[in-house]
mmCIF file of C-alpha atoms in Angstrom:
data_model
loop_
_atom_site.group_PDB
_atom_site.id
_atom_site.type_symbol
_atom_site.label_atom_id
_atom_site.label_comp_id
_atom_site.label_asym_id
_atom_site.label_seq_id
_atom_site.Cartn_x
_atom_site.Cartn_y
_atom_site.Cartn_z
ATOM 1 C CA MET A 1 -0.311 20.874 0.306
ATOM 2 C CA SER A 2 1.187 19.561 3.916
ATOM 3 C CA ALA A 3 2.714 15.678 5.055
ATOM 4 C CA ILE A 4 0.284 13.891 6.974
ATOM 5 C CA LEU A 5 2.800 10.834 7.553
ATOM 6 C CA GLN A 6 6.300 11.819 7.788
ATOM 7 C CA VAL A 7 8.786 9.373 8.501
ATOM 8 C CA LYS A 8 11.425 10.381 10.682
ATOM 9 C CA ASP A 9 14.570 8.394 11.127
ATOM 10 C CA ILE A 10 12.648 5.100 11.177
ATOM 11 C CA SER A 11 15.066 1.725 11.690
ATOM 12 C CA VAL A 12 14.002 -1.497 13.177
ATOM 13 C CA MET A 13 16.811 -4.247 15.105
ATOM 14 C CA PHE A 14 16.434 -7.737 15.188
ATOM 15 C CA ARG A 15 17.921 -8.793 17.999
ATOM 16 C CA ASP A 16 20.113 -12.304 18.550
ATOM 17 C CA GLY A 17 21.699 -13.091 21.565
ATOM 18 C CA GLU A 18 24.176 -11.068 20.964
ATOM 19 C CA LYS A 19 24.417 -10.221 17.931
ATOM 20 C CA GLN A 20 21.779 -7.329 16.227
ATOM 21 C CA THR A 21 20.881 -7.145 13.012
ATOM 22 C CA ALA A 22 19.503 -4.055 11.117
ATOM 23 C CA VAL A 23 16.924 -4.630 9.186
ATOM 24 C CA LEU A 24 15.932 -1.363 8.078
ATOM 25 C CA ASN A 25 17.675 1.204 8.470
ATOM 26 C CA GLN A 26 16.731 5.493 9.266
ATOM 27 C CA LEU A 27 14.503 5.950 7.056
ATOM 28 C CA GLN A 28 13.360 9.334 6.328
ATOM 29 C CA PHE A 29 10.336 10.066 3.550
ATOM 30 C CA ASP A 30 6.589 12.263 3.523
ATOM 31 C CA VAL A 31 3.458 11.046 2.196
ATOM 32 C CA GLU A 32 1.577 14.216 1.264
ATOM 33 C CA ALA A 33 -2.150 14.303 0.732
ATOM 34 C CA GLY A 34 -3.456 13.309 -2.800
ATOM 35 C CA GLN A 35 -0.137 12.390 -3.220
ATOM 36 C CA ILE A 36 0.733 8.215 -3.907
ATOM 37 C CA VAL A 37 5.034 7.894 -3.049
ATOM 38 C CA ALA A 38 5.809 4.214 -4.316
ATOM 39 C CA LEU A 39 7.939 2.490 -2.671
ATOM 40 C CA ILE A 40 10.561 -0.194 -5.012
ATOM 41 C CA GLY A 41 13.283 -2.745 -4.350
ATOM 42 C CA ARG A 42 13.706 -6.190 -4.738
ATOM 43 C CA SER A 43 12.640 -8.503 -2.346
ATOM 44 C CA GLY A 44 14.622 -8.847 0.893
ATOM 45 C CA SER A 45 15.576 -5.255 1.096
ATOM 46 C CA GLY A 46 12.474 -4.493 3.701
ATOM 47 C CA LYS A 47 9.744 -3.153 1.672
ATOM 48 C CA THR A 48 6.737 -5.249 3.887
ATOM 49 C CA MET A 49 8.951 -4.630 7.196
ATOM 50 C CA THR A 50 8.996 -0.852 6.473
ATOM 51 C CA SER A 51 5.019 -1.557 5.903
ATOM 52 C CA LEU A 52 5.089 -3.219 9.652
ATOM 53 C CA SER A 53 6.905 -0.732 11.372
ATOM 54 C CA LEU A 54 4.578 2.144 10.416
ATOM 55 C CA VAL A 55 1.665 0.528 11.977
ATOM 56 C CA ASN A 56 3.794 -0.495 14.546
ATOM 57 C CA GLN A 57 3.444 -3.667 13.505
ATOM 58 C CA VAL A 58 6.673 -5.114 13.175
ATOM 59 C CA PRO A 59 6.802 -8.439 15.094
ATOM 60 C CA PRO A 60 8.952 -9.760 18.290
ATOM 61 C CA PRO A 61 11.862 -9.717 18.701
ATOM 62 C CA GLY A 62 11.813 -6.829 16.568
ATOM 63 C CA ASN A 63 12.566 -3.099 17.736
ATOM 64 C CA VAL A 64 11.748 -0.301 16.606
ATOM 65 C CA THR A 65 13.819 3.110 16.715
ATOM 66 C CA GLY A 66 11.949 7.382 14.879
ATOM 67 C CA GLU A 67 9.119 8.564 14.260
ATOM 68 C CA VAL A 68 6.525 7.773 12.859
ATOM 69 C CA ARG A 69 3.964 11.042 12.937
ATOM 70 C CA PHE A 70 0.316 11.147 11.428
ATOM 71 C CA ASP A 71 -1.005 13.897 11.394
ATOM 72 C CA GLY A 72 1.234 15.629 14.133
ATOM 73 C CA GLU A 73 1.757 12.280 16.386
ATOM 74 C CA ASN A 74 4.069 9.429 17.109
ATOM 75 C CA LEU A 75 2.636 6.690 16.476
ATOM 76 C CA LEU A 76 5.256 4.315 17.939
ATOM 77 C CA ARG A 77 4.323 6.298 21.508
ATOM 78 C CA LEU A 78 0.365 6.051 21.040
ATOM 79 C CA PRO A 79 -0.664 3.581 22.669
ATOM 80 C CA ALA A 80 -2.196 0.084 21.676
ATOM 81 C CA HIS A 81 -6.155 2.048 21.488
ATOM 82 C CA ARG A 82 -5.174 4.709 20.648
ATOM 83 C CA LEU A 83 -3.413 3.169 17.371
ATOM 84 C CA ALA A 84 -5.576 0.535 16.647
ATOM 85 C CA ALA A 85 -8.348 3.317 16.402
ATOM 86 C CA ILE A 86 -6.089 5.458 14.121
ATOM 87 C CA ARG A 87 -5.174 2.160 12.910
ATOM 88 C CA GLY A 88 -9.251 1.406 11.139
ATOM 89 C CA LYS A 89 -10.247 3.969 9.945
ATOM 90 C CA ARG A 90 -7.060 6.584 9.519
ATOM 91 C CA ILE A 91 -4.772 4.914 7.889
ATOM 92 C CA PHE A 92 -5.969 1.543 5.884
ATOM 93 C CA THR A 93 -3.658 -1.234 4.363
ATOM 94 C CA ILE A 94 -3.936 -3.580 1.772
ATOM 95 C CA PHE A 95 -1.390 -6.922 2.248
ATOM 96 C CA GLN A 96 0.031 -8.711 -0.760
ATOM 97 C CA ASN A 97 -1.958 -11.520 -0.022
ATOM 98 C CA PRO A 98 -6.032 -10.947 0.211
ATOM 99 C CA MET A 99 -7.080 -13.879 1.169
ATOM 100 C CA ASN A 100 -5.386 -13.055 4.986
ATOM 101 C CA SER A 101 -7.430 -10.004 5.495
ATOM 102 C CA PHE A 102 -9.885 -12.246 5.274
ATOM 103 C CA ASN A 103 -11.039 -15.254 8.020
ATOM 104 C CA PRO A 104 -11.459 -18.485 5.824
ATOM 105 C CA SER A 105 -14.796 -19.296 7.417
ATOM 106 C CA ILE A 106 -17.389 -16.120 7.545
ATOM 107 C CA LEU A 107 -19.239 -14.692 4.438
ATOM 108 C CA ILE A 108 -17.415 -11.416 2.896
ATOM 109 C CA GLY A 109 -20.322 -9.719 4.004
ATOM 110 C CA LYS A 110 -20.456 -9.917 7.265
ATOM 111 C CA GLN A 111 -16.243 -9.274 7.748
ATOM 112 C CA LEU A 112 -16.780 -5.887 6.259
ATOM 113 C CA TYR A 113 -19.203 -5.147 7.790
ATOM 114 C CA ASP A 114 -18.179 -6.551 11.413
ATOM 115 C CA PHE A 115 -14.856 -3.919 10.377
ATOM 116 C CA ALA A 116 -16.730 -0.805 9.296
ATOM 117 C CA ARG A 117 -19.528 -1.451 12.606
ATOM 118 C CA SER A 118 -16.049 -1.585 15.064
ATOM 119 C CA TYR A 119 -15.508 2.342 14.263
ATOM 120 C CA SER A 120 -18.397 3.646 13.279
ATOM 121 C CA PRO A 121 -22.298 3.379 14.517
ATOM 122 C CA VAL A 122 -24.196 2.447 11.330
ATOM 123 C CA HIS A 123 -27.630 0.738 10.408
ATOM 124 C CA LYS A 124 -26.358 -2.977 8.713
ATOM 125 C CA ALA A 125 -28.332 -2.701 5.666
ATOM 126 C CA ALA A 126 -26.987 0.934 5.003
ATOM 127 C CA PHE A 127 -23.915 -0.611 5.068
ATOM 128 C CA MET A 128 -24.421 -3.089 2.498
ATOM 129 C CA SER A 129 -26.576 -1.478 0.620
ATOM 130 C CA GLU A 130 -23.826 1.770 0.410
ATOM 131 C CA MET A 131 -20.925 -0.887 -0.153
ATOM 132 C CA ILE A 132 -22.785 -2.496 -3.367
ATOM 133 C CA GLY A 133 -22.852 0.935 -4.614
ATOM 134 C CA ILE A 134 -19.465 1.050 -4.037
ATOM 135 C CA LEU A 135 -18.461 -2.059 -5.669
ATOM 136 C CA GLU A 136 -20.675 -1.820 -9.066
ATOM 137 C CA ARG A 137 -18.683 1.356 -9.177
ATOM 138 C CA LEU A 138 -15.007 -0.903 -8.749
ATOM 139 C CA ASN A 139 -16.478 -3.433 -11.724
ATOM 140 C CA VAL A 140 -17.800 -6.291 -9.182
ATOM 141 C CA PRO A 141 -20.162 -8.659 -11.201
ATOM 142 C CA GLU A 142 -23.076 -8.866 -8.683
ATOM 143 C CA PRO A 143 -21.583 -7.990 -5.771
ATOM 144 C CA ALA A 144 -24.850 -8.768 -3.633
ATOM 145 C CA LEU A 145 -24.027 -12.473 -4.366
ATOM 146 C CA ARG A 146 -20.066 -11.318 -3.982
ATOM 147 C CA LEU A 147 -21.377 -10.302 0.074
ATOM 148 C CA LYS A 148 -23.022 -13.671 0.729
ATOM 149 C CA GLN A 149 -19.758 -15.829 -0.084
ATOM 150 C CA TYR A 150 -16.631 -17.227 1.734
ATOM 151 C CA PRO A 151 -13.031 -15.803 0.940
ATOM 152 C CA PHE A 152 -12.430 -19.052 -0.784
ATOM 153 C CA GLN A 153 -15.107 -18.794 -3.325
ATOM 154 C CA LEU A 154 -14.050 -15.446 -4.517
ATOM 155 C CA SER A 155 -10.421 -15.043 -7.016
ATOM 156 C CA GLY A 156 -7.128 -12.477 -5.386
ATOM 157 C CA GLY A 157 -7.973 -10.097 -7.662
ATOM 158 C CA MET A 158 -12.146 -10.131 -6.129
ATOM 159 C CA LEU A 159 -10.513 -10.093 -2.882
ATOM 160 C CA GLN A 160 -8.132 -7.197 -3.758
ATOM 161 C CA ARG A 161 -11.661 -5.238 -4.834
ATOM 162 C CA MET A 162 -13.806 -6.169 -1.729
ATOM 163 C CA LEU A 163 -10.444 -4.981 0.461
ATOM 164 C CA ILE A 164 -10.625 -1.376 -1.638
ATOM 165 C CA GLY A 165 -14.454 -1.046 -1.309
ATOM 166 C CA LEU A 166 -13.687 -1.350 1.761
ATOM 167 C CA ALA A 167 -11.143 1.007 2.181
ATOM 168 C CA VAL A 168 -13.769 3.280 -0.335
ATOM 169 C CA TRP A 169 -16.582 2.986 2.263
ATOM 170 C CA THR A 170 -14.324 4.794 4.755
ATOM 171 C CA ARG A 171 -12.832 7.454 2.849
ATOM 172 C CA PRO A 172 -8.863 7.001 5.776
ATOM 173 C CA ASP A 173 -6.070 9.429 4.969
ATOM 174 C CA LEU A 174 -3.715 7.087 4.532
ATOM 175 C CA ILE A 175 -3.458 3.758 2.415
ATOM 176 C CA ILE A 176 -0.908 1.698 2.593
ATOM 177 C CA ALA A 177 -0.749 -0.985 -0.117
ATOM 178 C CA ASP A 178 1.718 -3.634 0.001
ATOM 179 C CA GLU A 179 2.029 -5.215 -3.578
ATOM 180 C CA PRO A 180 -1.596 -4.745 -3.864
ATOM 181 C CA THR A 181 -0.974 -6.277 -7.804
ATOM 182 C CA THR A 182 1.167 -9.292 -6.756
ATOM 183 C CA ALA A 183 0.050 -12.531 -9.034
ATOM 184 C CA LEU A 184 -2.664 -10.647 -10.383
ATOM 185 C CA ASP A 185 -3.374 -11.224 -14.449
ATOM 186 C CA PRO A 186 -2.621 -8.064 -16.026
ATOM 187 C CA GLY A 187 -5.771 -6.783 -17.041
ATOM 188 C CA VAL A 188 -6.603 -7.273 -13.874
ATOM 189 C CA GLN A 189 -3.683 -4.685 -12.420
ATOM 190 C CA LYS A 190 -5.212 -1.860 -14.002
ATOM 191 C CA GLU A 191 -7.304 -1.853 -13.244
ATOM 192 C CA ILE A 192 -7.006 -2.137 -9.411
ATOM 193 C CA LEU A 193 -4.328 0.982 -9.701
ATOM 194 C CA GLN A 194 -6.999 2.429 -11.907
ATOM 195 C CA GLN A 195 -9.148 2.425 -8.483
ATOM 196 C CA PHE A 196 -6.038 3.609 -5.905
ATOM 197 C CA ARG A 197 -5.996 6.190 -9.070
ATOM 198 C CA SER A 198 -10.320 7.309 -8.575
ATOM 199 C CA ILE A 199 -9.680 7.137 -4.427
ATOM 200 C CA ARG A 200 -6.812 9.411 -4.716
ATOM 201 C CA ASP A 201 -8.265 11.819 -7.058
ATOM 202 C CA THR A 202 -12.524 11.796 -4.843
ATOM 203 C CA TYR A 203 -11.036 11.608 -1.686
ATOM 204 C CA GLY A 204 -7.528 14.121 -1.354
ATOM 205 C CA THR A 205 -5.889 10.123 0.014
ATOM 206 C CA GLY A 206 -2.791 9.673 0.755
ATOM 207 C CA ILE A 207 -1.242 6.711 -0.566
ATOM 208 C CA LEU A 208 2.726 4.782 -0.142
ATOM 209 C CA LEU A 209 2.961 2.339 -2.654
ATOM 210 C CA ILE A 210 5.379 -1.036 -2.488
ATOM 211 C CA THR A 211 6.515 -3.169 -5.254
ATOM 212 C CA HIS A 212 9.203 -4.402 -6.791
ATOM 213 C CA HIS A 213 7.333 -3.686 -10.232
ATOM 214 C CA PHE A 214 8.344 -0.410 -12.134
ATOM 215 C CA GLY A 215 5.659 -1.328 -14.476
ATOM 216 C CA VAL A 216 3.678 -0.334 -11.384
ATOM 217 C CA VAL A 217 5.635 3.110 -10.316
ATOM 218 C CA ALA A 218 5.493 4.521 -13.663
ATOM 219 C CA GLU A 219 1.541 3.585 -14.226
ATOM 220 C CA LEU A 220 0.947 5.607 -10.786
ATOM 221 C CA ALA A 221 3.656 7.515 -8.961
ATOM 222 C CA ASP A 222 4.109 10.750 -8.152
ATOM 223 C CA HIS A 223 7.149 10.352 -5.758
ATOM 224 C CA VAL A 224 10.065 7.424 -5.397
ATOM 225 C CA LEU A 225 11.705 6.079 -3.531
ATOM 226 C CA VAL A 226 14.237 3.557 -4.006
ATOM 227 C CA LEU A 227 15.436 1.218 -1.099
ATOM 228 C CA GLN A 228 17.844 -1.732 -0.707
ATOM 229 C CA LYS A 229 19.169 -3.595 2.133
ATOM 230 C CA GLY A 230 17.081 -1.605 4.701
ATOM 231 C CA SER A 231 18.496 2.035 2.875
ATOM 232 C CA ILE A 232 16.562 4.721 1.068
ATOM 233 C CA VAL A 233 19.777 5.138 -1.924
ATOM 234 C CA ASP A 234 17.535 6.974 -4.016
ATOM 235 C CA GLN A 235 14.137 9.064 -4.274
ATOM 236 C CA GLY A 236 13.087 12.167 -6.057
ATOM 237 C CA SER A 237 9.524 12.721 -8.354
ATOM 238 C CA VAL A 238 8.730 9.715 -11.003
ATOM 239 C CA PHE A 239 10.407 11.715 -14.430
ATOM 240 C CA ASP A 240 13.171 12.234 -12.010
ATOM 241 C CA ILE A 241 14.006 8.559 -11.176
ATOM 242 C CA PHE A 242 13.059 7.645 -14.544
ATOM 243 C CA ASP A 243 14.270 9.712 -16.304
ATOM 244 C CA HIS A 244 18.134 11.166 -13.825
ATOM 245 C CA PRO A 245 18.817 7.907 -12.166
ATOM 246 C CA ARG A 246 21.088 8.980 -9.321
ATOM 247 C CA HIS A 247 22.256 5.654 -7.901
ATOM 248 C CA PRO A 248 23.394 2.200 -9.403
ATOM 249 C CA TYR A 249 21.436 0.353 -7.688
ATOM 250 C CA THR A 250 18.306 2.230 -9.141
ATOM 251 C CA ARG A 251 20.133 2.111 -12.877
ATOM 252 C CA SER A 252 20.532 -1.726 -12.361
ATOM 253 C CA LEU A 253 16.494 -1.997 -11.163
ATOM 254 C CA LEU A 254 15.465 0.326 -14.623
ATOM 255 C CA GLU A 255 17.692 -1.836 -17.081
ATOM 256 C CA ALA A 256 16.031 -4.932 -15.813
ATOM 257 C CA ALA A 257 12.821 -4.255 -16.064
ATOM 258 C CA TYR A 258 13.394 -2.663 -19.590
ATOM 259 C CA GLY A 259 16.754 -3.572 -20.441
ATOM 260 C CA LYS A 260 19.787 -0.986 -21.085
ATOM 261 C CA GLU A 261 18.991 0.164 -24.120
ATOM 262 C CA ALA A 262 15.382 0.851 -23.318
ATOM 263 C CA ASP A 263 13.736 4.743 -23.678
ATOM 264 C CA LEU A 264 13.321 5.202 -19.506
ATOM 265 C CA HIS A 265 10.734 8.385 -20.113
ATOM 266 C CA ALA A 266 7.148 7.724 -17.310
ATOM 267 C CA ASP A 267 4.766 9.109 -19.651
ATOM 268 C CA GLY A 268 2.619 6.331 -19.443
ATOM 269 C CA SER A 269 4.098 5.267 -22.651
ATOM 270 C CA ASP A 270 3.446 1.561 -24.036
ATOM 271 C CA GLU A 271 6.510 0.007 -23.012
ATOM 272 C CA PHE A 272 6.033 1.375 -19.444
ATOM 273 C CA ASN A 273 2.092 -0.326 -19.386
ATOM 274 C CA GLN A 274 3.833 -3.883 -21.859
ATOM 275 C CA SER A 275 4.974 -4.330 -18.880
ATOM 276 C CA LEU A 276 2.614 -4.819 -16.451
ATOM 277 C CA SER A 277 1.668 -8.124 -18.809
#
């Protein structure tokens, strides 16, 4: 398969007077259509800054250098209107706290519809009918009622399903999911991961999954990038990373997750599934 996202020498620098601080250091990786790439690292390693840099949303005074090529175009050099069109329709981002993606004073259904019609001419009744069907497949109870509720009336897991449902409707080429299962209970976590896998299998969507959780990586990823202090220090297939970690940092992450004596195989075994609980 061909790469839909090519990240080349991405660095992020913040300047404070004469002082410059490097947050990301020459990141390079690809995401192919139908591939799930996991970016894993401890808190503060630069994971969220990576997701922001890919869609050119690093806040000032941050400066991004390098190239982020999506379908051949460098996203860091596109005019704002062109980037905005790609960022919603073809690249869909799901953030760690779904509440931050919604206006608390506007009904869920209206917010989803307003997003949809900003990218595609769609009749409201047709959109709502289709969204109800999608949410039913995502195991959302009483989806018609949920669409008539406010964000504060729904749990974090339910709001995350709403965003995933919108992603299914949008059918993007790439999903960037930043810690999408954090703070969710284990049953909801596994359900959310299954939904990502289903989107990949059904539509051939590429997914960049950002996480600190090796259980999530073992459950879902094809390829793994290990991030330490803004640099990718290890990468390979999920089997390579679990069976033959090359970098001491990778080994320390695995040992912290599973213990030094753990049998580290990314095969969906109970040992890894237990880490989701």
